Tab-separated table of C-alpha atoms in Angstrom:
chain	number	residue	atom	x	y	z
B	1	UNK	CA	68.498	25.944	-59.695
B	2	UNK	CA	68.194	28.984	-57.140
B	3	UNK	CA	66.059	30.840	-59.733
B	4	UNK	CA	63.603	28.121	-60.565
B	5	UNK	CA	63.281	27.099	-56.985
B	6	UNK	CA	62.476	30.999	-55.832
B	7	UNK	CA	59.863	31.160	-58.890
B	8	UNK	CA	57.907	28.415	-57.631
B	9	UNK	CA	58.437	29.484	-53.592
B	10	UNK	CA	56.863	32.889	-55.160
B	11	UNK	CA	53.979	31.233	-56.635
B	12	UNK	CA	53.210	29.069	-53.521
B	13	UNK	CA	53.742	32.005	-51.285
B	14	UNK	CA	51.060	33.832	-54.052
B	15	UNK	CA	49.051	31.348	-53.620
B	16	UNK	CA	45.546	31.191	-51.737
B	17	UNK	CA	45.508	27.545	-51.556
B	18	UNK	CA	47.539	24.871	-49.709
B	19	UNK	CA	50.844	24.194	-51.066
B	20	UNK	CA	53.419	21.676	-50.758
B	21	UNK	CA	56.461	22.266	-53.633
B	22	UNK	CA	58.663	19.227	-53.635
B	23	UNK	CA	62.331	20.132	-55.131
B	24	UNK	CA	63.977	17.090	-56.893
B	25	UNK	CA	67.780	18.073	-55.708
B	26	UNK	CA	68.554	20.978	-53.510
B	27	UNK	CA	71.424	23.358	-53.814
B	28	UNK	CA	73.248	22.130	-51.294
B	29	UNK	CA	73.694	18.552	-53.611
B	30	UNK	CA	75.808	20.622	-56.284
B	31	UNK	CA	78.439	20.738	-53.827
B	32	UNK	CA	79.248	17.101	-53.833
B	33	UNK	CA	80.024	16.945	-57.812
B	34	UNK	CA	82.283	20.262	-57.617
B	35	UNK	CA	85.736	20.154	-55.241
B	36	UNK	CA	85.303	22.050	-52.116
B	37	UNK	CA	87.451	25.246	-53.389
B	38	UNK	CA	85.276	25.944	-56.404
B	39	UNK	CA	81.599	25.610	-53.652
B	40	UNK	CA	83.477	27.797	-51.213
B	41	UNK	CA	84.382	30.157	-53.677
B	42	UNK	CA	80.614	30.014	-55.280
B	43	UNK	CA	78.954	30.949	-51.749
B	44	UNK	CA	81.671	33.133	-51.105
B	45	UNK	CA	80.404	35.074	-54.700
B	46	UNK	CA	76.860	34.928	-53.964
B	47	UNK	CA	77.539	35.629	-50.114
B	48	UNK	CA	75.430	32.179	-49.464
B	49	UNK	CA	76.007	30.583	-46.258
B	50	UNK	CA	74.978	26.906	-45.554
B	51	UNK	CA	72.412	27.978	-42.391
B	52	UNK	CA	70.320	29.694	-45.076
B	53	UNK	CA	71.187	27.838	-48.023
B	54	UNK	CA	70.449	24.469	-46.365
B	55	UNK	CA	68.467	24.726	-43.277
B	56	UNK	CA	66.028	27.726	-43.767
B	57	UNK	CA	65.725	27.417	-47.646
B	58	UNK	CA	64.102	23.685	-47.069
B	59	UNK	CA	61.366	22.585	-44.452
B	60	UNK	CA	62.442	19.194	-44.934
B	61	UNK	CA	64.846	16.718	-46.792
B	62	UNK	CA	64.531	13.206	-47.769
B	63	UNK	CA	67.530	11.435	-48.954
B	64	UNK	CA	66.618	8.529	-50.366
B	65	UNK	CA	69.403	6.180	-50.574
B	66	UNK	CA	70.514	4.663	-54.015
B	67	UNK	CA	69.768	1.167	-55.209
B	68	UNK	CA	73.816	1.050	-55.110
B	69	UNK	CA	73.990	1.352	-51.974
B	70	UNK	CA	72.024	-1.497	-49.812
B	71	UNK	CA	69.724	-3.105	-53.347
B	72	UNK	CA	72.782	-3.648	-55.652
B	73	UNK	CA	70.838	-5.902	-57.627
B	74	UNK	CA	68.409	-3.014	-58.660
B	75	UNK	CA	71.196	-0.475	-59.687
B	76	UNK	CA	71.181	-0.233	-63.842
B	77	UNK	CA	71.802	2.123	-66.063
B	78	UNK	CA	69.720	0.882	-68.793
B	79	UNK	CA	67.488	3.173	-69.658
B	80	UNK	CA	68.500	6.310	-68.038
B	81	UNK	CA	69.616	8.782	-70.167
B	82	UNK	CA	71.401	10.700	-67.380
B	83	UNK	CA	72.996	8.049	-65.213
B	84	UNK	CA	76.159	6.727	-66.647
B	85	UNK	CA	78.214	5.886	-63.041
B	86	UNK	CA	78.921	2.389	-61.835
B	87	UNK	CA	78.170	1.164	-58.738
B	88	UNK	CA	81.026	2.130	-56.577
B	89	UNK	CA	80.652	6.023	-58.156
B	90	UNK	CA	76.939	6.094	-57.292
B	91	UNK	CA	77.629	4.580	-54.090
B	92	UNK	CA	80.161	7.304	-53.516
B	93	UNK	CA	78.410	10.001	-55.158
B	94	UNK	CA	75.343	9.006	-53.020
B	95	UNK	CA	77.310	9.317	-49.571
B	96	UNK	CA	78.483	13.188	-50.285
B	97	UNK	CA	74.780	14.439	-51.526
B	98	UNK	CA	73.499	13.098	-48.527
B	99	UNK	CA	76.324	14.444	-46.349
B	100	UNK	CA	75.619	17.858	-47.735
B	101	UNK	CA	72.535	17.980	-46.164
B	102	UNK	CA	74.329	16.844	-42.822
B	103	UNK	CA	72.902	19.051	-40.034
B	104	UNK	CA	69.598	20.351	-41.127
B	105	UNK	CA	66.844	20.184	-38.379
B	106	UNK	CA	64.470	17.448	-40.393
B	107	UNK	CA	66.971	15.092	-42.531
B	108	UNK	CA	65.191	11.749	-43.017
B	109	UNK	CA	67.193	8.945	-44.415
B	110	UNK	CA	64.963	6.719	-46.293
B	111	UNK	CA	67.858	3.564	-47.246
B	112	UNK	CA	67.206	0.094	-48.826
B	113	UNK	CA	66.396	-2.074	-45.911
B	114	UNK	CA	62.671	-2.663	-46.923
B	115	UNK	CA	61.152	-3.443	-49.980
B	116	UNK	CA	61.086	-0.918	-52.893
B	117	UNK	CA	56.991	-0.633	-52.517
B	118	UNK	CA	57.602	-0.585	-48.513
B	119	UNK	CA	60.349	2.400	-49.404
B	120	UNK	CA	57.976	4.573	-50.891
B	121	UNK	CA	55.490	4.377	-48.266
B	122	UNK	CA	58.090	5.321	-45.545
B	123	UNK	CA	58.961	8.462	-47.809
B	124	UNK	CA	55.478	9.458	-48.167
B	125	UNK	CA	54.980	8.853	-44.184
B	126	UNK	CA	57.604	11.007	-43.371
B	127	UNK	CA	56.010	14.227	-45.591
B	128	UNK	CA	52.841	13.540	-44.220
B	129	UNK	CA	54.538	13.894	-40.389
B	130	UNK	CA	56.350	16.931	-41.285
B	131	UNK	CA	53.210	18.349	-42.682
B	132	UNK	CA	50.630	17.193	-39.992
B	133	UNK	CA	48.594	14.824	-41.942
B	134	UNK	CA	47.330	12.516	-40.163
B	135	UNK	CA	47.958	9.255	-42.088
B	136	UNK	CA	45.823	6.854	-40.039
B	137	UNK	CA	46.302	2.913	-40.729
B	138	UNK	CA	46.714	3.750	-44.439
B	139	UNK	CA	50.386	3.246	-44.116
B	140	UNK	CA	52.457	0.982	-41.859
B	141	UNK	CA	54.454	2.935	-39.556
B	142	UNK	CA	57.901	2.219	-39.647
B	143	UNK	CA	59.817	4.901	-37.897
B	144	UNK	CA	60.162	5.609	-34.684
B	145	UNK	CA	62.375	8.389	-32.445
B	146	UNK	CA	65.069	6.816	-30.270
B	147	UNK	CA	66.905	8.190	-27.181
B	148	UNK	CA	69.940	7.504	-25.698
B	149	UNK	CA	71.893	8.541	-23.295
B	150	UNK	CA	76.145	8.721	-23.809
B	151	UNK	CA	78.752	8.890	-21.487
B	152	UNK	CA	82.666	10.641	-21.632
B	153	UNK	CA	82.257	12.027	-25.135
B	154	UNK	CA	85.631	10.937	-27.501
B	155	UNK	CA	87.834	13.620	-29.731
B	156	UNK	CA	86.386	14.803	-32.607
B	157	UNK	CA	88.909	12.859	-34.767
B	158	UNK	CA	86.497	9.637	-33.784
B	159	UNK	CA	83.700	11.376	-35.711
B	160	UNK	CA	82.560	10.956	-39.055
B	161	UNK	CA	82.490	14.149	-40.411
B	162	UNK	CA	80.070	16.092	-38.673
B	163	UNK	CA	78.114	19.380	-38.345
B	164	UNK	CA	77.824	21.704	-35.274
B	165	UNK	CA	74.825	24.063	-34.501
B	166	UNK	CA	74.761	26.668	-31.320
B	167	UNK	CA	70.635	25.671	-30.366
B	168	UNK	CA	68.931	28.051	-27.631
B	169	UNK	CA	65.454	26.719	-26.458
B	170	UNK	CA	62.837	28.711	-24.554
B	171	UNK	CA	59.787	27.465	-23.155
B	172	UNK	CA	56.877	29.677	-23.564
B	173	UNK	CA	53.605	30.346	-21.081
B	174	UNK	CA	50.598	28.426	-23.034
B	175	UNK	CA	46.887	28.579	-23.301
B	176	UNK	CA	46.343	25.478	-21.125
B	177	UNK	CA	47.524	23.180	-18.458
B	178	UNK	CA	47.701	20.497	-21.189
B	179	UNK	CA	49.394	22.735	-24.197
B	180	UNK	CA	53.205	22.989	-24.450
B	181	UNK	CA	55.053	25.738	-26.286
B	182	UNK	CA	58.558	26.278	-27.075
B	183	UNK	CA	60.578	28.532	-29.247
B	184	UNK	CA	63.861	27.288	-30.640
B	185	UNK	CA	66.909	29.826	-32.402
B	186	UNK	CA	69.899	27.333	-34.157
B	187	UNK	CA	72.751	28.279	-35.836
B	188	UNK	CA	76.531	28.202	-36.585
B	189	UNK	CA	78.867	31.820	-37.016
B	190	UNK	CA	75.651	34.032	-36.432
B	191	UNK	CA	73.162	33.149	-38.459
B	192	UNK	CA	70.046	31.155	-37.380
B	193	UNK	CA	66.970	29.575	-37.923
B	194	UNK	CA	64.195	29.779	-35.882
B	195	UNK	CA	61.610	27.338	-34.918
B	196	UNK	CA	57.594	27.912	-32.807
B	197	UNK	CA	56.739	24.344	-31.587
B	198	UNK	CA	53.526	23.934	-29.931
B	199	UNK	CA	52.125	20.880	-28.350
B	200	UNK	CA	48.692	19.685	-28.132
B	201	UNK	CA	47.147	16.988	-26.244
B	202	UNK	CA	45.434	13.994	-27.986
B	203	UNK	CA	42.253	14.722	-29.589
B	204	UNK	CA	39.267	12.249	-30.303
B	205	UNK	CA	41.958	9.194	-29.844
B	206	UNK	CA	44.142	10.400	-32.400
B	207	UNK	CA	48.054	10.835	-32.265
B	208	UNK	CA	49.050	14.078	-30.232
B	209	UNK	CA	49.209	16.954	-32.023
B	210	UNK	CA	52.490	19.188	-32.919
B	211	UNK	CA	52.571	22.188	-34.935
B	212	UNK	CA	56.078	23.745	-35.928
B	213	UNK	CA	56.561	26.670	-37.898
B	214	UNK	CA	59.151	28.287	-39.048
B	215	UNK	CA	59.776	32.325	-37.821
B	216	UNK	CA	61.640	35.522	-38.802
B	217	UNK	CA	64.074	36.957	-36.725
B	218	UNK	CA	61.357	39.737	-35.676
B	219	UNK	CA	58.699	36.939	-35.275
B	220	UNK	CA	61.138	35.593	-32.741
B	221	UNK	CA	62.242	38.191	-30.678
B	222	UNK	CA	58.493	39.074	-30.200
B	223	UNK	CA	57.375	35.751	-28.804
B	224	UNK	CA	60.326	35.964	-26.531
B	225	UNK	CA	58.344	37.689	-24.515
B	226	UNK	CA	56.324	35.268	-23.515
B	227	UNK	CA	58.915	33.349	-21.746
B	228	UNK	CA	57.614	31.255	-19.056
B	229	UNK	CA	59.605	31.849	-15.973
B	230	UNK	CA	59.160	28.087	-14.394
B	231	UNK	CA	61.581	26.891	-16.517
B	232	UNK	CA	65.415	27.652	-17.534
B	233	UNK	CA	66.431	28.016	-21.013
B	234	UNK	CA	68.161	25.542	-22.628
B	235	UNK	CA	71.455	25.559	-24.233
B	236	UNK	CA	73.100	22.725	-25.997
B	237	UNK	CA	75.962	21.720	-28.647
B	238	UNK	CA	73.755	19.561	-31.687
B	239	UNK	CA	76.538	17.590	-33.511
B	240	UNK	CA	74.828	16.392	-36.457
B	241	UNK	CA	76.682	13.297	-38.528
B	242	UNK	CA	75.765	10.256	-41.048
B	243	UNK	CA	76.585	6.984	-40.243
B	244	UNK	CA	76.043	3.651	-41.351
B	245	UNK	CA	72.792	5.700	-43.148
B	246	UNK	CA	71.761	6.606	-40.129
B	247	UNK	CA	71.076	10.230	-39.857
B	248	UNK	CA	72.062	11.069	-35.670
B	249	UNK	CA	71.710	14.122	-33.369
B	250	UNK	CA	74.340	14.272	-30.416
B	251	UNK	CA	72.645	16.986	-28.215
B	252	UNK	CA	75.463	18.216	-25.481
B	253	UNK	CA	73.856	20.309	-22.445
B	254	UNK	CA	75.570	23.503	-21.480
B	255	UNK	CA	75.318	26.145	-18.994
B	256	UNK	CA	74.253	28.014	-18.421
B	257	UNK	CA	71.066	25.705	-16.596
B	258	UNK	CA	69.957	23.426	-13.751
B	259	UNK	CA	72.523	21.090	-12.179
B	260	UNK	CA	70.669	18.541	-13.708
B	261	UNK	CA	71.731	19.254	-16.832
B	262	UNK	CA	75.849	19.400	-15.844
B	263	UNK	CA	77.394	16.625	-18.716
B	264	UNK	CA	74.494	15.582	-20.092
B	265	UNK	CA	74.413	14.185	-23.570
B	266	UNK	CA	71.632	12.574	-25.597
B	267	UNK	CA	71.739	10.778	-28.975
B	268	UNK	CA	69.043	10.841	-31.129
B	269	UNK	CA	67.921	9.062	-34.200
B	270	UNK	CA	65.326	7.964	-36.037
B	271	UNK	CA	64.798	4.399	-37.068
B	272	UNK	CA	62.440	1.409	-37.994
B	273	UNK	CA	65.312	-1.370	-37.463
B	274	UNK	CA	65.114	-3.834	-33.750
B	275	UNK	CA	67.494	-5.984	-32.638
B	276	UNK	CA	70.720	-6.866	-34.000
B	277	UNK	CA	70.078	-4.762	-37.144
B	278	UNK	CA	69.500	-1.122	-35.285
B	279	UNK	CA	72.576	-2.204	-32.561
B	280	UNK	CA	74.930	-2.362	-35.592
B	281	UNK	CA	74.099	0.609	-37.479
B	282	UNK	CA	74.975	2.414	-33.867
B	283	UNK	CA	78.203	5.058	-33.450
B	284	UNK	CA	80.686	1.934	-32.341
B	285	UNK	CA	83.064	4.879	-31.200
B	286	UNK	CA	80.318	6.368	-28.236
B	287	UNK	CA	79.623	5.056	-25.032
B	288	UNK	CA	75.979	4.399	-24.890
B	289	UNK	CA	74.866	3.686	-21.415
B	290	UNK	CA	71.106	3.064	-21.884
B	291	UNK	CA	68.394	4.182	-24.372
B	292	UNK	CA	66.156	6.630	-22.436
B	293	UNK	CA	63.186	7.229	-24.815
B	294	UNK	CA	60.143	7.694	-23.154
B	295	UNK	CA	61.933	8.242	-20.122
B	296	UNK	CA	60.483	11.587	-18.228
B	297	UNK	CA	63.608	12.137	-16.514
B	298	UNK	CA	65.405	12.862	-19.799
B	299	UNK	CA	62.703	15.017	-21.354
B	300	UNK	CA	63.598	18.695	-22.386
B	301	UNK	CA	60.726	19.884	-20.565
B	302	UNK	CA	61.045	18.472	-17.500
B	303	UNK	CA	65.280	18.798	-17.273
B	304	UNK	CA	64.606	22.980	-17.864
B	305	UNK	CA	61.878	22.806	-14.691
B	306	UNK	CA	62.982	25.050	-12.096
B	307	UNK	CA	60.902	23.828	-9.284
B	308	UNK	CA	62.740	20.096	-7.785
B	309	UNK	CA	60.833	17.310	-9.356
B	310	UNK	CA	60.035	15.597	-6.049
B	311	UNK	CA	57.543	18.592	-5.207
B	312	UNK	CA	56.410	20.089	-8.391
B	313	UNK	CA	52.749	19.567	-10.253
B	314	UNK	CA	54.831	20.421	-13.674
B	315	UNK	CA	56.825	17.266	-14.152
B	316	UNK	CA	55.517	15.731	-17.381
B	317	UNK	CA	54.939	12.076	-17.519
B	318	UNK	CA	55.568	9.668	-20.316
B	319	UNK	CA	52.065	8.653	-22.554
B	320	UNK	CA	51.208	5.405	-22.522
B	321	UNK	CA	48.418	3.345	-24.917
B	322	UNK	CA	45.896	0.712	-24.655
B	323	UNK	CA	45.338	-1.182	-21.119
B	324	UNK	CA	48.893	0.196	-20.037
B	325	UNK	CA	47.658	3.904	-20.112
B	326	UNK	CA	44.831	2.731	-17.866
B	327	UNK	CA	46.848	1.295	-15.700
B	328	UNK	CA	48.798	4.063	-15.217
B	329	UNK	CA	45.755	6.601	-15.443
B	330	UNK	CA	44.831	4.534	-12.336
B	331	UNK	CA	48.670	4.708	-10.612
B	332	UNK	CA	48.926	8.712	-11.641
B	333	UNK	CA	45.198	9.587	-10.775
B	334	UNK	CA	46.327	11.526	-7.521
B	335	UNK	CA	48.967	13.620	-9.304
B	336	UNK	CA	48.852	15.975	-12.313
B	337	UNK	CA	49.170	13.901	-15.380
B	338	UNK	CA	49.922	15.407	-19.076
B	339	UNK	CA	48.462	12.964	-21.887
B	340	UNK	CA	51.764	13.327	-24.188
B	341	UNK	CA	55.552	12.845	-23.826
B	342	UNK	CA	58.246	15.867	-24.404
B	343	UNK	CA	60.940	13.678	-25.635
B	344	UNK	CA	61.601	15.373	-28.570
B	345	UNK	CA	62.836	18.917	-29.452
């Protein structure tokens, strides 16, 4: 699998033209059909290690969930040469390939809640994200990024099992009031990935635009330089876990960093659900005080502000659509106003 896969990274990376190469399985999915002494002992003999193997080797991964798992109905295996396990195997056997993946930066969950038709068209609209194409109306969209912010975290016996990354963010000077840039180094036991965000405003009415691209160490270390000094860098605990097929992000603030920051935790997921159906697929064993998306006083940009928010021209303020963005073009009009939110990072 590792020699097909680099073969066809070496021909995109040859190539003058676009490419997008799209890897039915990964190599982190062999490790749920092999016990965990035989994986170890494969990395261990091909000195692998999951931060490369899983989050660096892949821009993005897309488990979608099986039909025995949520669309019993559909599950069969008529007709497929290769499947042979009933449903409570390929229920089972669907849980560990998508806990492999468990802790890489851009993990999309697409499950069974939705039509099969309506499934495919939330897979495709999460590529086209990823890769900045700009989908329009063409596809309904389903997914949205939630916020939330938990109180007096529990053992780590509560969890399901989970991953846990170091992540260091620095925010850098840009080329315009309007323009946010970041740089972001993740990793567990020394070794990292690195990420270049930057943030542009909205352009001819479209969505905002984000760019992230993956660096090299070196690439790194020389953008580093052009920390901006207005704001503290961030560090935080990300304890990544599945749940319910719910892919979450428990972001824990350390120091060092403003007093702001002291105990703050955020949970973050994506999801399409409302109501009663996105309150139950929640961690039952967190205390959720509030969801927070959207709210400025919980963005990444604004909590690593040095200047007190009461005074400063920095704070960033949530977007806003429609007749509510003019009404609050027409509230904001005396202070500085960015066209965007920073809730993500």
């Amino acid at each position: 699998m590792v020699q097909i896969e680099n073969t066809y990274f070496e021909l995109g990376n040859s190539s003058t033209r676009n490419c997008l190469i799209i890897c039915d399985r990964g190599v982190m999915d062999a490790s749920a059909y092999i016990s965990k002494d035989k994986w170890e002992k494969m990395m261990a003999g091909n000195k692998w290690n999951p931060v490369e193997m899983r989050d660096n080797r892949y821009n993005q991964i897309l488990h979608l969930v099986s039909a025995a798992n949520g669309a019993e109905d559909f599950y069969s295996t008529e007709d497929h040469a290769c499947r042979s396990e009933g449903v409570d195997l390929a229920r089972e056997l669907d849980y560990k390939s998508a806990a492999a993946w468990v802790g890489h930066p851009y993990f999309d969950v697409i499950d069974n809640s939705t039509n099969f038709e309506a499934k495919m068209n939330r897979l495709i609209e999460s590529v086209c994200q990823k890769v900045g194409i700009d989908i329009g109306d063409r596809l309904q969209a389903t997914s949205r990024k939630l916020k939330y912010l938990v109180a007096m975290l529990p053992p780590d016996s509560e969890f399901p099992p989970f991953q846990d990354f170091d992540v260091v963010h620095h925010y850098l000077q840009s080329g315009g009031p309007k323009v946010q840039a970041r740089l972001r180094k993740r990793g567990q036991k020394s070794h990292w990935s690195y990420i270049h965000t930057q943030r542009r405003p909205n352009v001819h009415g479209q969505a905002r635009i984000e760019v992230k691209t993956q660096l090299t160490h070196r690439d790194y270390m020389n953008l580093l330089a052009q920390r901006d000094d207005a704001h503290f860098t961030i560090y935080k605990k990300r304890r990544c876990f599945l749940i319910n097929n719910q892919y979450f992000q428990l972001d824990i603030y350390k120091e060092p960093g403003h007093p702001r920051c002291k105990g703050l935790v955020l949970l973050e997921t994506y999801s399409s659900l409302t109501g009663d159906a996105l309150k139950n697929c929640m961690p039952k064993f967190l205390n959720i005080v509030k969801e927070v998306t959207g709210d400025p006083d919980y963005s990444m940009f604004n909590l690593s502000l040095k200047e007190d928010w009461s005074t400063t021209k920095k704070f960033c303020r949530t977007a806003t659509h429609g007749k509510q963005h003019e009404q609050q073009m027409q509230q904001e009009k005396q202070k500085q106003y960015h066209p965007y939110d920073d809730t993500s990072d």
